[in-house]
Each structure stands twice: as C-alpha cells, then as structure tokens.
Amino acid sequence: MQGRVQALSRYGAAIWAGGLLALAAVGVHAQQSPQPQQRSQAALTAEIPSGQHRVLRLRNLPKDAQLGLAIQTTGRVTVVLLGEGDYKRWPEPETPLLTAPVDKALSFTVIVPEAGNYYVAFDNRQGTTDQKIKMVIRAARGRSTAPGQPGSSLQPKPEQHDF
C-alpha cells in the first residue's frame, strides 16, 4: 500500500500510513492466542524541500512492537524516531529512540519501549536541495525472539533497500 506525504505542518500534522494503522488499531489488539506474530507493512513516498522536514505519525503502537524501516533517499537527510514527549519538543528532542543520517539508504529495526504514538521525522532543514524519500515500514506485535534471530518476525533481507 503506498501513500504520498503531502505538506505536513511542523507542529502536529501527521499522516496515517494505511496498513500500518490497521495493524495498530485492529491487528495488534486482535491476537488472542499464541499464534504466529501478526505483521503489517506500509510503503510511502515523500518529497522534502530544502530547509524543511516532514513527520509520519505511527498511532497507538503497543509495548514491545517491532518496527523495521527501510529508507531510500535521493541525497542526505536525517531520520529521527521520536516518542510522544520528544515530538512535542521538536526540533530539540531530549532522548529520541534513533537519530541517524541517511545518505541514499538505511534500514533498521527497533523495539517500541512503551505503548503510545511514535513519530518518524525526515529532517532536511540543513539541506540545500529537495530530497525524495521512499520508505517501507514493517511492524509486528511483541517480540518472541530478538530481531534478526531465527523465529523473529522481522528477518533482515539482503534486498531490503529494493523497493
């Protein structure tokens, strides 16, 4: 499922990433017995003008959810994964879950430390040219094993950056 991010304001406008929100609102809470972990995936593209940033809101994620992100860019931007409190302090977050430069491609997996809303910010405020972003988000409820280990619902893949 692909969506296009349109002009998001600096303080509070965010988008729903189609299938990922279905995971947060329905699929994650629907698991009743020890079954294989439920997974969801969403893809999107965005254009980030120089001197600006864009934010994607991930709503109502449960504690210990696994998030895997694969990002491709046309140039250098910074990706920041924020909890609710740090998002309110943007652009001066105190303890983001992740801050990393992306120069063409980056993929990572994180475990959500507590239930709530999370935000993925693409920061091009220091950039001198517009950047295009492609991102795939994979999410799975809980963690039965460490990410990347046999049995984990989010296995690293060599072609992970290929969209």
mmCIF file with all atom_site columns, C-alpha atoms in Angstrom:
data_model
loop_
_atom_site.group_PDB
_atom_site.id
_atom_site.type_symbol
_atom_site.label_atom_id
_atom_site.label_alt_id
_atom_site.label_comp_id
_atom_site.label_asym_id
_atom_site.label_entity_id
_atom_site.label_seq_id
_atom_site.pdbx_PDB_ins_code
_atom_site.Cartn_x
_atom_site.Cartn_y
_atom_site.Cartn_z
_atom_site.occupancy
_atom_site.B_iso_or_equiv
_atom_site.pdbx_formal_charge
_atom_site.auth_seq_id
_atom_site.auth_comp_id
_atom_site.auth_asym_id
_atom_site.auth_atom_id
_atom_site.pdbx_PDB_model_num
ATOM 1   C CA . MET A 1 1   ? 0.000  0.000   0.000  1.00 0.00 ? 1   MET A CA 1
ATOM 2   C CA . GLN A 1 2   ? 1.543  3.314   -0.975 1.00 0.00 ? 2   GLN A CA 1
ATOM 3   C CA . GLY A 1 3   ? 0.631  6.803   0.089  1.00 0.00 ? 3   GLY A CA 1
ATOM 4   C CA . ARG A 1 4   ? 2.130  10.161  -0.754 1.00 0.00 ? 4   ARG A CA 1
ATOM 5   C CA . VAL A 1 5   ? 3.024  12.508  2.052  1.00 0.00 ? 5   VAL A CA 1
ATOM 6   C CA . GLN A 1 6   ? 1.767  15.998  1.382  1.00 0.00 ? 6   GLN A CA 1
ATOM 7   C CA . ALA A 1 7   ? 2.726  19.248  3.124  1.00 0.00 ? 7   ALA A CA 1
ATOM 8   C CA . LEU A 1 8   ? 2.727  18.464  6.836  1.00 0.00 ? 8   LEU A CA 1
ATOM 9   C CA . SER A 1 9   ? 2.972  21.304  9.322  1.00 0.00 ? 9   SER A CA 1
ATOM 10  C CA . ARG A 1 10  ? 5.761  21.475  11.840 1.00 0.00 ? 10  ARG A CA 1
ATOM 11  C CA . TYR A 1 11  ? 3.617  21.036  14.967 1.00 0.00 ? 11  TYR A CA 1
ATOM 12  C CA . GLY A 1 12  ? 1.162  18.223  14.852 1.00 0.00 ? 12  GLY A CA 1
ATOM 13  C CA . ALA A 1 13  ? 0.057  17.441  11.334 1.00 0.00 ? 13  ALA A CA 1
ATOM 14  C CA . ALA A 1 14  ? 0.801  13.845  10.510 1.00 0.00 ? 14  ALA A CA 1
ATOM 15  C CA . ILE A 1 15  ? -0.415 11.139  8.199  1.00 0.00 ? 15  ILE A CA 1
ATOM 16  C CA . TRP A 1 16  ? -1.774 7.675   8.559  1.00 0.00 ? 16  TRP A CA 1
ATOM 17  C CA . ALA A 1 17  ? 0.301  5.064   6.826  1.00 0.00 ? 17  ALA A CA 1
ATOM 18  C CA . GLY A 1 18  ? -2.536 2.891   5.534  1.00 0.00 ? 18  GLY A CA 1
ATOM 19  C CA . GLY A 1 19  ? -1.903 -0.693  6.506  1.00 0.00 ? 19  GLY A CA 1
ATOM 20  C CA . LEU A 1 20  ? 0.348  0.174   9.419  1.00 0.00 ? 20  LEU A CA 1
ATOM 21  C CA . LEU A 1 21  ? -2.511 1.925   11.156 1.00 0.00 ? 21  LEU A CA 1
ATOM 22  C CA . ALA A 1 22  ? -4.691 -1.088  10.596 1.00 0.00 ? 22  ALA A CA 1
ATOM 23  C CA . LEU A 1 23  ? -2.028 -3.006  12.499 1.00 0.00 ? 23  LEU A CA 1
ATOM 24  C CA . ALA A 1 24  ? -2.055 -0.555  15.374 1.00 0.00 ? 24  ALA A CA 1
ATOM 25  C CA . ALA A 1 25  ? -5.822 -0.201  15.576 1.00 0.00 ? 25  ALA A CA 1
ATOM 26  C CA . VAL A 1 26  ? -7.005 -3.722  14.805 1.00 0.00 ? 26  VAL A CA 1
ATOM 27  C CA . GLY A 1 27  ? -4.423 -6.382  14.063 1.00 0.00 ? 27  GLY A CA 1
ATOM 28  C CA . VAL A 1 28  ? -2.194 -5.795  17.037 1.00 0.00 ? 28  VAL A CA 1
ATOM 29  C CA . HIS A 1 29  ? -5.042 -5.958  19.535 1.00 0.00 ? 29  HIS A CA 1
ATOM 30  C CA . ALA A 1 30  ? -6.805 -8.870  17.841 1.00 0.00 ? 30  ALA A CA 1
ATOM 31  C CA . GLN A 1 31  ? -4.280 -11.563 18.740 1.00 0.00 ? 31  GLN A CA 1
ATOM 32  C CA . GLN A 1 32  ? -5.914 -13.832 21.332 1.00 0.00 ? 32  GLN A CA 1
ATOM 33  C CA . SER A 1 33  ? -3.851 -16.994 21.497 1.00 0.00 ? 33  SER A CA 1
ATOM 34  C CA . PRO A 1 34  ? -0.201 -17.870 20.952 1.00 0.00 ? 34  PRO A CA 1
ATOM 35  C CA . GLN A 1 35  ? -0.279 -17.790 17.171 1.00 0.00 ? 35  GLN A CA 1
ATOM 36  C CA . PRO A 1 36  ? 2.381  -16.625 14.733 1.00 0.00 ? 36  PRO A CA 1
ATOM 37  C CA . GLN A 1 37  ? 3.052  -12.931 15.234 1.00 0.00 ? 37  GLN A CA 1
ATOM 38  C CA . GLN A 1 38  ? 0.811  -10.627 13.250 1.00 0.00 ? 38  GLN A CA 1
ATOM 39  C CA . ARG A 1 39  ? 2.675  -8.404  10.828 1.00 0.00 ? 39  ARG A CA 1
ATOM 40  C CA . SER A 1 40  ? 1.807  -5.455  8.685  1.00 0.00 ? 40  SER A CA 1
ATOM 41  C CA . GLN A 1 41  ? 3.638  -3.430  6.085  1.00 0.00 ? 41  GLN A CA 1
ATOM 42  C CA . ALA A 1 42  ? 3.135  0.017   4.603  1.00 0.00 ? 42  ALA A CA 1
ATOM 43  C CA . ALA A 1 43  ? 5.078  1.932   1.975  1.00 0.00 ? 43  ALA A CA 1
ATOM 44  C CA . LEU A 1 44  ? 5.147  5.618   1.200  1.00 0.00 ? 44  LEU A CA 1
ATOM 45  C CA . THR A 1 45  ? 6.995  8.269   -0.714 1.00 0.00 ? 45  THR A CA 1
ATOM 46  C CA . ALA A 1 46  ? 7.610  11.864  0.281  1.00 0.00 ? 46  ALA A CA 1
ATOM 47  C CA . GLU A 1 47  ? 9.280  14.946  -1.062 1.00 0.00 ? 47  GLU A CA 1
ATOM 48  C CA . ILE A 1 48  ? 11.100 17.101  1.466  1.00 0.00 ? 48  ILE A CA 1
ATOM 49  C CA . PRO A 1 49  ? 12.008 20.597  0.311  1.00 0.00 ? 49  PRO A CA 1
ATOM 50  C CA . SER A 1 50  ? 15.364 22.009  1.377  1.00 0.00 ? 50  SER A CA 1
ATOM 51  C CA . GLY A 1 51  ? 15.187 23.768  4.705  1.00 0.00 ? 51  GLY A CA 1
ATOM 52  C CA . GLN A 1 52  ? 12.137 21.760  5.851  1.00 0.00 ? 52  GLN A CA 1
ATOM 53  C CA . HIS A 1 53  ? 11.139 18.485  7.493  1.00 0.00 ? 53  HIS A CA 1
ATOM 54  C CA . ARG A 1 54  ? 8.245  16.020  7.309  1.00 0.00 ? 54  ARG A CA 1
ATOM 55  C CA . VAL A 1 55  ? 6.808  13.802  10.033 1.00 0.00 ? 55  VAL A CA 1
ATOM 56  C CA . LEU A 1 56  ? 4.963  10.487  9.907  1.00 0.00 ? 56  LEU A CA 1
ATOM 57  C CA . ARG A 1 57  ? 2.848  9.585   12.958 1.00 0.00 ? 57  ARG A CA 1
ATOM 58  C CA . LEU A 1 58  ? 2.512  5.939   13.982 1.00 0.00 ? 58  LEU A CA 1
ATOM 59  C CA . ARG A 1 59  ? -0.524 5.755   16.247 1.00 0.00 ? 59  ARG A CA 1
ATOM 60  C CA . ASN A 1 60  ? -1.190 3.549   19.247 1.00 0.00 ? 60  ASN A CA 1
ATOM 61  C CA . LEU A 1 61  ? 1.741  1.165   18.969 1.00 0.00 ? 61  LEU A CA 1
ATOM 62  C CA . PRO A 1 62  ? 1.810  -1.490  21.707 1.00 0.00 ? 62  PRO A CA 1
ATOM 63  C CA . LYS A 1 63  ? 4.755  -2.011  24.038 1.00 0.00 ? 63  LYS A CA 1
ATOM 64  C CA . ASP A 1 64  ? 7.427  -4.317  22.562 1.00 0.00 ? 64  ASP A CA 1
ATOM 65  C CA . ALA A 1 65  ? 6.139  -3.963  18.991 1.00 0.00 ? 65  ALA A CA 1
ATOM 66  C CA . GLN A 1 66  ? 8.894  -4.474  16.425 1.00 0.00 ? 66  GLN A CA 1
ATOM 67  C CA . LEU A 1 67  ? 9.309  -1.741  13.813 1.00 0.00 ? 67  LEU A CA 1
ATOM 68  C CA . GLY A 1 68  ? 11.512 -2.324  10.807 1.00 0.00 ? 68  GLY A CA 1
ATOM 69  C CA . LEU A 1 69  ? 12.149 0.626   8.484  1.00 0.00 ? 69  LEU A CA 1
ATOM 70  C CA . ALA A 1 70  ? 13.891 0.582   5.109  1.00 0.00 ? 70  ALA A CA 1
ATOM 71  C CA . ILE A 1 71  ? 14.543 4.053   3.710  1.00 0.00 ? 71  ILE A CA 1
ATOM 72  C CA . GLN A 1 72  ? 15.894 5.235   0.364  1.00 0.00 ? 72  GLN A CA 1
ATOM 73  C CA . THR A 1 73  ? 16.695 8.880   -0.362 1.00 0.00 ? 73  THR A CA 1
ATOM 74  C CA . THR A 1 74  ? 17.959 10.876  -3.305 1.00 0.00 ? 74  THR A CA 1
ATOM 75  C CA . GLY A 1 75  ? 20.511 12.558  -1.043 1.00 0.00 ? 75  GLY A CA 1
ATOM 76  C CA . ARG A 1 76  ? 21.405 13.199  2.572  1.00 0.00 ? 76  ARG A CA 1
ATOM 77  C CA . VAL A 1 77  ? 18.693 13.718  5.218  1.00 0.00 ? 77  VAL A CA 1
ATOM 78  C CA . THR A 1 78  ? 18.452 12.885  8.909  1.00 0.00 ? 78  THR A CA 1
ATOM 79  C CA . VAL A 1 79  ? 15.859 10.414  10.172 1.00 0.00 ? 79  VAL A CA 1
ATOM 80  C CA . VAL A 1 80  ? 14.698 10.742  13.776 1.00 0.00 ? 80  VAL A CA 1
ATOM 81  C CA . LEU A 1 81  ? 12.421 8.272   15.586 1.00 0.00 ? 81  LEU A CA 1
ATOM 82  C CA . LEU A 1 82  ? 10.610 10.032  18.419 1.00 0.00 ? 82  LEU A CA 1
ATOM 83  C CA . GLY A 1 83  ? 8.232  9.182   21.231 1.00 0.00 ? 83  GLY A CA 1
ATOM 84  C CA . GLU A 1 84  ? 5.313  11.476  22.052 1.00 0.00 ? 84  GLU A CA 1
ATOM 85  C CA . GLY A 1 85  ? 7.243  13.597  24.581 1.00 0.00 ? 85  GLY A CA 1
ATOM 86  C CA . ASP A 1 86  ? 10.184 14.205  22.261 1.00 0.00 ? 86  ASP A CA 1
ATOM 87  C CA . TYR A 1 87  ? 7.875  15.035  19.368 1.00 0.00 ? 87  TYR A CA 1
ATOM 88  C CA . LYS A 1 88  ? 6.363  17.820  21.487 1.00 0.00 ? 88  LYS A CA 1
ATOM 89  C CA . ARG A 1 89  ? 9.895  19.187  21.999 1.00 0.00 ? 89  ARG A CA 1
ATOM 90  C CA . TRP A 1 90  ? 10.764 19.099  18.276 1.00 0.00 ? 90  TRP A CA 1
ATOM 91  C CA . PRO A 1 91  ? 13.164 20.324  16.931 1.00 0.00 ? 91  PRO A CA 1
ATOM 92  C CA . GLU A 1 92  ? 15.052 19.879  20.225 1.00 0.00 ? 92  GLU A CA 1
ATOM 93  C CA . PRO A 1 93  ? 14.216 16.311  21.326 1.00 0.00 ? 93  PRO A CA 1
ATOM 94  C CA . GLU A 1 94  ? 15.926 15.146  24.519 1.00 0.00 ? 94  GLU A CA 1
ATOM 95  C CA . THR A 1 95  ? 16.050 11.372  24.033 1.00 0.00 ? 95  THR A CA 1
ATOM 96  C CA . PRO A 1 96  ? 14.961 10.236  20.567 1.00 0.00 ? 96  PRO A CA 1
ATOM 97  C CA . LEU A 1 97  ? 14.886 6.488   20.032 1.00 0.00 ? 97  LEU A CA 1
ATOM 98  C CA . LEU A 1 98  ? 17.079 6.943   16.953 1.00 0.00 ? 98  LEU A CA 1
ATOM 99  C CA . THR A 1 99  ? 18.825 9.763   15.127 1.00 0.00 ? 99  THR A CA 1
ATOM 100 C CA . ALA A 1 100 ? 20.764 8.782   12.013 1.00 0.00 ? 100 ALA A CA 1
ATOM 101 C CA . PRO A 1 101 ? 21.926 10.369  8.787  1.00 0.00 ? 101 PRO A CA 1
ATOM 102 C CA . VAL A 1 102 ? 20.602 8.720   5.644  1.00 0.00 ? 102 VAL A CA 1
ATOM 103 C CA . ASP A 1 103 ? 22.733 9.059   2.549  1.00 0.00 ? 103 ASP A CA 1
ATOM 104 C CA . LYS A 1 104 ? 20.953 7.040   -0.150 1.00 0.00 ? 104 LYS A CA 1
ATOM 105 C CA . ALA A 1 105 ? 19.803 4.079   2.038  1.00 0.00 ? 105 ALA A CA 1
ATOM 106 C CA . LEU A 1 106 ? 19.312 2.977   5.633  1.00 0.00 ? 106 LEU A CA 1
ATOM 107 C CA . SER A 1 107 ? 17.427 0.153   7.285  1.00 0.00 ? 107 SER A CA 1
ATOM 108 C CA . PHE A 1 108 ? 16.942 -0.590  10.968 1.00 0.00 ? 108 PHE A CA 1
ATOM 109 C CA . THR A 1 109 ? 14.710 -2.381  13.438 1.00 0.00 ? 109 THR A CA 1
ATOM 110 C CA . VAL A 1 110 ? 13.654 -1.086  16.842 1.00 0.00 ? 110 VAL A CA 1
ATOM 111 C CA . ILE A 1 111 ? 11.562 -2.435  19.702 1.00 0.00 ? 111 ILE A CA 1
ATOM 112 C CA . VAL A 1 112 ? 8.944  0.041   20.932 1.00 0.00 ? 112 VAL A CA 1
ATOM 113 C CA . PRO A 1 113 ? 9.777  0.610   24.638 1.00 0.00 ? 113 PRO A CA 1
ATOM 114 C CA . GLU A 1 114 ? 6.277  1.645   25.721 1.00 0.00 ? 114 GLU A CA 1
ATOM 115 C CA . ALA A 1 115 ? 2.783  1.834   24.253 1.00 0.00 ? 115 ALA A CA 1
ATOM 116 C CA . GLY A 1 116 ? 1.803  5.083   22.536 1.00 0.00 ? 116 GLY A CA 1
ATOM 117 C CA . ASN A 1 117 ? 2.267  7.249   19.485 1.00 0.00 ? 117 ASN A CA 1
ATOM 118 C CA . TYR A 1 118 ? 5.624  7.413   17.719 1.00 0.00 ? 118 TYR A CA 1
ATOM 119 C CA . TYR A 1 119 ? 6.900  9.737   15.014 1.00 0.00 ? 119 TYR A CA 1
ATOM 120 C CA . VAL A 1 120 ? 9.369  9.304   12.167 1.00 0.00 ? 120 VAL A CA 1
ATOM 121 C CA . ALA A 1 121 ? 10.823 12.701  11.223 1.00 0.00 ? 121 ALA A CA 1
ATOM 122 C CA . PHE A 1 122 ? 12.750 13.295  7.999  1.00 0.00 ? 122 PHE A CA 1
ATOM 123 C CA . ASP A 1 123 ? 14.876 16.381  8.569  1.00 0.00 ? 123 ASP A CA 1
ATOM 124 C CA . ASN A 1 124 ? 16.168 18.311  5.560  1.00 0.00 ? 124 ASN A CA 1
ATOM 125 C CA . ARG A 1 125 ? 16.460 21.661  7.357  1.00 0.00 ? 125 ARG A CA 1
ATOM 126 C CA . GLN A 1 126 ? 20.224 21.786  6.736  1.00 0.00 ? 126 GLN A CA 1
ATOM 127 C CA . GLY A 1 127 ? 19.882 20.613  3.126  1.00 0.00 ? 127 GLY A CA 1
ATOM 128 C CA . THR A 1 128 ? 20.358 22.824  0.105  1.00 0.00 ? 128 THR A CA 1
ATOM 129 C CA . THR A 1 129 ? 18.376 20.651  -2.320 1.00 0.00 ? 129 THR A CA 1
ATOM 130 C CA . ASP A 1 130 ? 14.970 18.978  -2.221 1.00 0.00 ? 130 ASP A CA 1
ATOM 131 C CA . GLN A 1 131 ? 15.056 15.273  -1.327 1.00 0.00 ? 131 GLN A CA 1
ATOM 132 C CA . LYS A 1 132 ? 12.775 12.403  -2.247 1.00 0.00 ? 132 LYS A CA 1
ATOM 133 C CA . ILE A 1 133 ? 12.169 9.627   0.266  1.00 0.00 ? 133 ILE A CA 1
ATOM 134 C CA . LYS A 1 134 ? 10.892 6.091   -0.212 1.00 0.00 ? 134 LYS A CA 1
ATOM 135 C CA . MET A 1 135 ? 10.136 4.159   2.946  1.00 0.00 ? 135 MET A CA 1
ATOM 136 C CA . VAL A 1 136 ? 8.779  0.743   3.830  1.00 0.00 ? 136 VAL A CA 1
ATOM 137 C CA . ILE A 1 137 ? 7.661  0.132   7.414  1.00 0.00 ? 137 ILE A CA 1
ATOM 138 C CA . ARG A 1 138 ? 7.199  -3.380  8.722  1.00 0.00 ? 138 ARG A CA 1
ATOM 139 C CA . ALA A 1 139 ? 5.574  -3.844  12.107 1.00 0.00 ? 139 ALA A CA 1
ATOM 140 C CA . ALA A 1 140 ? 4.887  -6.893  14.251 1.00 0.00 ? 140 ALA A CA 1
ATOM 141 C CA . ARG A 1 141 ? 3.337  -7.311  17.667 1.00 0.00 ? 141 ARG A CA 1
ATOM 142 C CA . GLY A 1 142 ? 5.604  -8.146  20.582 1.00 0.00 ? 142 GLY A CA 1
ATOM 143 C CA . ARG A 1 143 ? 8.873  -9.977  20.451 1.00 0.00 ? 143 ARG A CA 1
ATOM 144 C CA . SER A 1 144 ? 9.219  -13.669 20.902 1.00 0.00 ? 144 SER A CA 1
ATOM 145 C CA . THR A 1 145 ? 12.882 -13.619 19.906 1.00 0.00 ? 145 THR A CA 1
ATOM 146 C CA . ALA A 1 146 ? 15.460 -10.955 19.218 1.00 0.00 ? 146 ALA A CA 1
ATOM 147 C CA . PRO A 1 147 ? 15.136 -9.228  15.829 1.00 0.00 ? 147 PRO A CA 1
ATOM 148 C CA . GLY A 1 148 ? 17.207 -10.944 13.173 1.00 0.00 ? 148 GLY A CA 1
ATOM 149 C CA . GLN A 1 149 ? 17.327 -14.249 15.061 1.00 0.00 ? 149 GLN A CA 1
ATOM 150 C CA . PRO A 1 150 ? 15.618 -17.399 13.747 1.00 0.00 ? 150 PRO A CA 1
ATOM 151 C CA . GLY A 1 151 ? 11.939 -17.190 14.576 1.00 0.00 ? 151 GLY A CA 1
ATOM 152 C CA . SER A 1 152 ? 11.895 -13.405 14.674 1.00 0.00 ? 152 SER A CA 1
ATOM 153 C CA . SER A 1 153 ? 9.062  -11.847 12.713 1.00 0.00 ? 153 SER A CA 1
ATOM 154 C CA . LEU A 1 154 ? 11.417 -9.251  11.202 1.00 0.00 ? 154 LEU A CA 1
ATOM 155 C CA . GLN A 1 155 ? 14.202 -11.025 9.366  1.00 0.00 ? 155 GLN A CA 1
ATOM 156 C CA . PRO A 1 156 ? 16.913 -8.922  7.729  1.00 0.00 ? 156 PRO A CA 1
ATOM 157 C CA . LYS A 1 157 ? 16.916 -9.324  3.983  1.00 0.00 ? 157 LYS A CA 1
ATOM 158 C CA . PRO A 1 158 ? 19.789 -8.531  1.624  1.00 0.00 ? 158 PRO A CA 1
ATOM 159 C CA . GLU A 1 159 ? 17.364 -6.860  -0.790 1.00 0.00 ? 159 GLU A CA 1
ATOM 160 C CA . GLN A 1 160 ? 15.769 -4.804  1.967  1.00 0.00 ? 160 GLN A CA 1
ATOM 161 C CA . HIS A 1 161 ? 16.510 -1.498  0.217  1.00 0.00 ? 161 HIS A CA 1
ATOM 162 C CA . ASP A 1 162 ? 14.986 -2.620  -3.052 1.00 0.00 ? 162 ASP A CA 1
ATOM 163 C CA . PHE A 1 163 ? 11.535 -1.140  -3.435 1.00 0.00 ? 163 PHE A CA 1
#
